[in-house]
Amino acid sequence: MINPQDIFSISNAKQFEKIALKVFRFQYENNIVYREFCELLKVEKGSIKSLQKIPFLPIQFFKSHEVLSNTETVQEIFTSSGTTGMITSKHFITDVSLYEESYRNAFSEFYGNIENYTILALLPSYLERSGSSLVYMVRDLIALSKNSNSGFYLNNYDELISKLVELDSSGQNVILIGVTYALLDLIEKQKFRLKNTIVMETGGMKGKRKEIIREELHEILCNGFGVTSIHSEYGMTELLSQAYSLGSGIFECPNWMNLLIRDTEDALSYVATGKTGGINIIDLANFNSCSFIATQDLGKKYTNNSFEVLGRFDNSDIRGCNLMVL
């Protein structure tokens, strides 16, 4: 069995690889979908001795299969957003406390004590549907902040503007977390000069606006909010962990999450550090589903394990998970 505390106490690369290989063996034995995928690749459990040899399940499988590594009762089903008629991903969660532990620990690692912040959430397209893992996380962070000013905003922009100006001018530490198009809508209604607020975009135009490159987007947001940098969250329905960027679009992972960059011409090979390729994610908090996922995102990884998201493969569905076009 996998001990969650072993996962969330990882402190170095050697430890990560040891536990990742243990999780691989567990999922090979207990996840029917993943094992069949490995068998199609003619991969045997005992032959895998390094992270680079582990097969990564294409993320599309979450649209067509129940990706599970146990037979416990499903507590939550997280679903991806999508336009009408689009097949959405479903992530079946048998232990939602793992998700809670993952995002709480990650937030603490990157931002410190949640009680030091007021959380303002502008996530209209997520609030308007059920099954959003992002809304689940932010709702919990709002509660953990123990701040009566924390809360969600739908289309009540004027109320949000008043609250944001009031809190920022009073010196309170604020995190404004928003879907990209809604943040752009907000600064079109009001220009800000924020001094005590972190603006965090979660990506996604949701068909409301034309996709633009990250540099242009962040420049517009910096000018509109009067801040020097825009933070970002990189997460998705199929993961239980998030990476964060504290500016410049460079993301870092918590210690139980990592990624490899695969060759776009050969999905079983990897490119050198600093080269562009497909993002393969290892999320060890996902041990009850699948921890090894080949995403449809393009990116680069750097020597300090930070990474950049550059876009998506041309044939990918457009989804709101921090996705920009090249």
Coordinates of C-alpha atoms in Angstrom, one line a residue:
M1 CA 0.0 0.0 0.0
I2 CA 1.0 3.6 -0.6
N3 CA 1.3 5.8 2.5
P4 CA 0.1 9.4 1.8
Q5 CA 2.5 10.7 4.4
D6 CA 5.4 9.2 2.5
I7 CA 4.3 11.2 -0.5
F8 CA 3.8 14.6 1.2
S9 CA 7.1 14.3 3.1
I10 CA 9.3 13.9 0.0
S11 CA 12.3 16.2 0.2
N12 CA 14.7 15.3 -2.6
A13 CA 14.9 13.8 -6.1
K14 CA 16.1 10.4 -4.9
Q15 CA 13.2 10.0 -2.5
F16 CA 10.8 11.2 -5.3
E17 CA 12.0 8.6 -7.7
K18 CA 11.9 5.8 -5.2
I19 CA 8.3 6.6 -4.2
A20 CA 7.3 7.2 -7.9
L21 CA 8.5 3.7 -8.8
K22 CA 6.5 2.3 -5.9
V23 CA 3.4 4.1 -7.1
F24 CA 4.0 2.9 -10.7
R25 CA 4.1 -0.8 -9.5
F26 CA 1.0 -0.2 -7.4
Q27 CA -0.9 1.3 -10.3
Y28 CA 0.3 -1.4 -12.7
E29 CA -1.1 -4.0 -10.4
N30 CA -4.4 -2.2 -9.5
N31 CA -5.4 0.1 -12.3
I32 CA -6.9 -2.0 -15.2
V33 CA -6.9 0.9 -17.7
Y34 CA -3.2 1.8 -17.0
R35 CA -2.0 -1.9 -17.0
E36 CA -3.7 -2.5 -20.3
F37 CA -2.0 0.6 -21.7
C38 CA 1.4 -0.6 -20.4
E39 CA 0.8 -4.0 -21.9
L40 CA 0.0 -2.5 -25.3
L41 CA 3.4 -0.9 -25.1
K42 CA 4.8 -4.3 -24.1
V43 CA 6.0 -2.8 -20.8
E44 CA 6.4 -5.3 -17.9
K45 CA 6.3 -4.1 -14.3
G46 CA 9.7 -5.4 -13.4
S47 CA 11.5 -3.8 -16.3
I48 CA 10.9 -0.2 -15.0
K49 CA 13.9 1.1 -13.0
S50 CA 13.8 4.9 -13.7
L51 CA 11.3 7.7 -14.1
Q52 CA 12.2 8.0 -17.8
K53 CA 11.0 4.4 -18.5
I54 CA 7.6 4.8 -16.9
P55 CA 4.7 4.8 -19.4
F56 CA 2.6 8.0 -19.3
L57 CA -1.1 7.6 -19.9
P58 CA -2.5 10.0 -22.5
I59 CA -4.8 12.4 -20.7
Q60 CA -7.6 11.6 -23.2
F61 CA -8.2 8.4 -21.3
F62 CA -9.9 10.4 -18.6
K63 CA -12.6 11.2 -21.2
S64 CA -13.3 7.6 -22.2
H65 CA -12.5 5.5 -19.2
E66 CA -12.8 5.3 -15.4
V67 CA -9.2 5.7 -14.4
L68 CA -9.0 4.1 -10.9
S69 CA -6.4 2.2 -8.9
N70 CA -8.8 0.9 -6.2
T71 CA -12.4 -0.3 -5.7
E72 CA -13.3 2.1 -2.9
T73 CA -16.5 4.2 -3.0
V74 CA -16.1 7.3 -5.2
Q75 CA -16.5 10.4 -3.1
E76 CA -16.2 13.1 -5.8
I77 CA -16.2 13.3 -9.5
F78 CA -14.3 16.2 -10.9
T79 CA -15.1 17.2 -14.4
S80 CA -13.4 19.4 -17.0
S81 CA -15.0 22.4 -18.6
G82 CA -16.0 22.2 -22.2
T83 CA -18.3 23.7 -24.8
T84 CA -21.7 22.2 -25.6
G85 CA -21.3 18.7 -27.1
M86 CA -17.6 18.3 -26.1
I87 CA -16.7 15.2 -24.3
T88 CA -15.3 16.2 -20.9
S89 CA -12.8 14.5 -18.6
K90 CA -13.9 12.8 -15.4
H91 CA -11.6 12.3 -12.5
F92 CA -13.1 9.8 -10.0
I93 CA -11.9 10.5 -6.5
T94 CA -12.1 7.8 -3.8
D95 CA -10.3 9.8 -1.1
V96 CA -10.9 13.6 -1.4
S97 CA -8.8 14.2 1.7
L98 CA -5.7 13.5 -0.5
Y99 CA -6.7 16.4 -2.7
E100 CA -7.2 18.6 0.3
E101 CA -3.9 17.7 1.7
S102 CA -2.2 18.3 -1.6
Y103 CA -3.5 21.8 -2.3
R104 CA -3.3 22.9 1.3
N105 CA 0.4 21.8 1.6
A106 CA 1.2 23.4 -1.8
F107 CA -0.4 26.7 -1.0
S108 CA 1.5 26.8 2.3
E109 CA 4.8 26.0 0.6
F110 CA 4.4 28.8 -2.0
Y111 CA 2.4 31.4 0.0
G112 CA 2.7 30.7 3.7
N113 CA -0.2 30.7 6.2
I114 CA -3.6 31.0 4.5
E115 CA -4.9 33.0 7.4
N116 CA -2.6 35.8 6.4
Y117 CA -4.7 36.5 3.3
T118 CA -8.1 37.5 2.1
I119 CA -9.1 35.3 -0.8
L120 CA -11.2 36.9 -3.5
A121 CA -12.3 34.5 -6.3
L122 CA -13.5 35.6 -9.7
L123 CA -14.4 32.3 -11.3
P124 CA -17.7 32.7 -13.1
S125 CA -17.5 30.0 -15.7
Y126 CA -16.4 27.5 -13.0
L127 CA -19.1 28.5 -10.5
E128 CA -21.8 28.1 -13.2
R129 CA -21.3 24.4 -13.5
S130 CA -20.8 21.5 -11.1
G131 CA -17.8 19.3 -10.6
S132 CA -15.0 21.9 -10.8
S133 CA -11.9 20.8 -8.8
L134 CA -10.8 24.5 -8.9
V135 CA -13.9 25.7 -7.2
Y136 CA -13.6 22.9 -4.6
M137 CA -10.1 24.0 -3.8
V138 CA -10.8 27.8 -3.7
R139 CA -13.9 27.3 -1.6
D140 CA -11.8 25.4 1.0
L141 CA -9.1 28.0 0.9
I142 CA -11.7 30.7 1.5
A143 CA -12.9 28.8 4.6
L144 CA -9.4 28.2 5.8
S145 CA -8.6 32.0 5.6
K146 CA -11.1 32.6 8.4
N147 CA -11.7 36.0 6.9
S148 CA -15.2 37.4 6.6
N149 CA -14.1 39.4 3.5
S150 CA -13.0 36.3 1.6
G151 CA -15.5 35.0 -1.0
F152 CA -16.6 34.2 -4.5
Y153 CA -17.8 36.8 -7.1
L154 CA -19.8 35.8 -10.1
N155 CA -20.8 38.7 -12.3
N156 CA -21.0 41.3 -9.5
Y157 CA -18.0 43.2 -10.7
D158 CA -18.9 46.5 -9.1
E159 CA -19.1 44.8 -5.7
L160 CA -15.7 43.2 -6.3
I161 CA -14.1 46.5 -7.4
S162 CA -15.3 48.2 -4.2
K163 CA -14.1 45.3 -2.0
L164 CA -10.7 45.0 -3.7
V165 CA -10.0 48.8 -3.5
E166 CA -11.1 48.9 0.2
L167 CA -9.0 45.9 1.3
D168 CA -5.9 46.8 -0.7
S169 CA -5.9 50.4 0.6
S170 CA -6.4 49.2 4.2
G171 CA -3.1 47.2 3.9
Q172 CA -4.6 43.8 4.0
N173 CA -2.9 41.0 2.1
V174 CA -5.2 39.9 -0.7
I175 CA -5.1 37.1 -3.3
L176 CA -7.4 37.7 -6.3
I177 CA -7.7 34.5 -8.1
G178 CA -9.5 34.6 -11.4
V179 CA -10.2 33.0 -14.7
T180 CA -8.4 35.0 -17.4
Y181 CA -11.3 36.4 -19.3
A182 CA -13.0 37.6 -16.1
L183 CA -9.8 39.4 -15.0
L184 CA -9.7 41.2 -18.3
D185 CA -13.4 42.1 -18.0
L186 CA -12.6 43.5 -14.5
I187 CA -9.8 45.8 -15.6
E188 CA -11.9 47.1 -18.5
K189 CA -14.4 48.3 -15.9
Q190 CA -11.8 49.7 -13.5
K191 CA -8.1 50.5 -13.6
F192 CA -6.3 49.7 -10.3
R193 CA -3.1 50.6 -8.5
L194 CA -2.8 47.7 -6.1
K195 CA -0.1 47.6 -3.5
N196 CA -1.0 44.7 -1.3
T197 CA -2.7 42.3 -3.7
I198 CA -1.5 39.2 -5.5
V199 CA -3.3 38.7 -8.8
M200 CA -3.4 35.0 -9.8
E201 CA -4.7 33.9 -13.2
T202 CA -5.9 30.3 -13.7
G203 CA -6.0 30.5 -17.5
G204 CA -8.8 30.1 -19.8
M205 CA -10.7 32.4 -22.2
K206 CA -13.7 29.9 -22.2
G207 CA -14.5 31.1 -25.7
K208 CA -15.2 34.6 -24.4
R209 CA -12.2 36.2 -25.9
K210 CA -9.4 35.5 -28.4
E211 CA -6.5 33.5 -27.0
I212 CA -3.3 35.6 -26.7
I213 CA 0.2 34.7 -25.7
R214 CA 1.1 34.8 -22.1
E215 CA 3.6 37.7 -22.3
E216 CA 0.9 40.0 -23.8
L217 CA -1.7 38.8 -21.4
H218 CA 0.4 39.5 -18.3
E219 CA 1.5 42.9 -19.6
I220 CA -2.2 43.8 -20.0
L221 CA -3.0 42.5 -16.5
C222 CA 0.0 44.2 -14.9
N223 CA -1.0 47.5 -16.4
G224 CA -4.7 47.1 -15.5
F225 CA -4.1 46.1 -11.9
G226 CA -1.0 48.3 -11.3
V227 CA 1.1 45.4 -10.2
T228 CA 4.6 44.3 -11.2
S229 CA 3.9 40.6 -11.8
I230 CA 1.0 38.2 -12.4
H231 CA 1.0 34.9 -10.5
S232 CA -0.4 31.8 -12.2
E233 CA -1.8 28.4 -11.1
Y234 CA -1.2 25.3 -13.3
G235 CA -3.6 22.6 -12.5
M236 CA -6.2 20.5 -14.3
T237 CA -9.1 18.2 -13.6
E238 CA -7.0 15.1 -14.0
L239 CA -4.5 16.1 -11.3
L240 CA -4.7 16.5 -7.5
S241 CA -1.7 18.8 -7.4
Q242 CA -0.9 22.3 -8.7
A243 CA 2.2 24.1 -9.8
Y244 CA 2.5 27.8 -9.2
S245 CA 4.2 30.7 -10.9
L246 CA 5.1 33.7 -8.8
G247 CA 5.7 35.7 -12.0
S248 CA 7.1 35.6 -15.5
G249 CA 5.2 32.4 -16.3
I250 CA 7.9 30.2 -14.7
F251 CA 6.2 27.4 -12.7
E252 CA 7.5 25.4 -9.8
C253 CA 6.0 22.1 -8.5
P254 CA 5.5 21.0 -4.9
N255 CA 7.9 18.2 -3.9
W256 CA 5.4 15.4 -4.8
M257 CA 4.9 16.6 -8.4
N258 CA 7.4 16.7 -11.3
L259 CA 7.4 16.6 -15.0
L260 CA 9.3 15.3 -18.0
I261 CA 9.3 16.9 -21.5
R262 CA 8.7 14.3 -24.2
D263 CA 9.7 14.5 -27.8
T264 CA 6.8 15.7 -30.0
E265 CA 7.9 13.3 -32.8
D266 CA 8.5 10.3 -30.5
A267 CA 6.3 10.2 -27.4
L268 CA 8.5 7.6 -25.7
S269 CA 11.6 9.8 -25.8
Y270 CA 12.6 13.0 -24.0
V271 CA 14.2 16.2 -25.1
A272 CA 17.1 18.0 -23.4
T273 CA 16.6 20.6 -20.7
G274 CA 15.4 23.9 -22.2
K275 CA 14.0 22.3 -25.3
T276 CA 10.3 22.4 -26.2
G277 CA 8.2 19.3 -26.1
G278 CA 5.1 17.7 -24.7
I279 CA 4.5 17.9 -20.9
N280 CA 4.4 14.6 -19.0
I281 CA 3.3 15.1 -15.4
I282 CA 4.0 12.9 -12.4
D283 CA 1.5 13.7 -9.7
L284 CA 2.1 11.3 -6.8
A285 CA -1.1 12.6 -5.0
N286 CA -2.9 10.8 -7.8
F287 CA -2.0 7.4 -6.6
N288 CA -5.7 6.3 -6.4
S289 CA -6.2 7.1 -10.2
C290 CA -3.1 7.6 -12.3
S291 CA 0.1 9.5 -11.4
F292 CA 1.7 9.4 -14.8
I293 CA -0.1 11.6 -17.4
A294 CA 0.9 12.7 -20.8
T295 CA -0.8 16.1 -21.2
Q296 CA -1.6 17.9 -24.4
D297 CA 0.4 20.9 -23.3
L298 CA 3.7 22.1 -24.8
G299 CA 6.5 23.4 -22.5
K300 CA 10.1 23.6 -21.5
K301 CA 11.8 22.4 -18.3
Y302 CA 14.8 24.2 -16.8
T303 CA 17.8 23.0 -14.8
N304 CA 16.2 23.9 -11.4
N305 CA 13.1 21.8 -12.2
S306 CA 11.0 24.9 -13.0
F307 CA 9.1 24.9 -16.2
E308 CA 7.2 27.0 -18.7
V309 CA 3.9 26.3 -20.5
L310 CA 4.1 27.4 -24.1
G311 CA 0.9 26.2 -25.7
R312 CA -0.9 23.1 -26.8
F313 CA -0.7 20.5 -29.6
D314 CA -2.7 21.7 -32.6
N315 CA -5.2 18.8 -32.4
S316 CA -6.0 19.4 -28.7
D317 CA -9.4 20.3 -27.4
I318 CA -9.4 23.9 -26.1
R319 CA -9.8 23.8 -22.3
G320 CA -9.3 26.3 -19.5
C321 CA -6.3 25.1 -17.6
N322 CA -3.7 27.8 -18.1
L323 CA -3.6 27.2 -21.8
M324 CA -2.2 29.7 -24.2
V325 CA -1.7 29.3 -28.0
L326 CA 1.8 29.5 -29.5

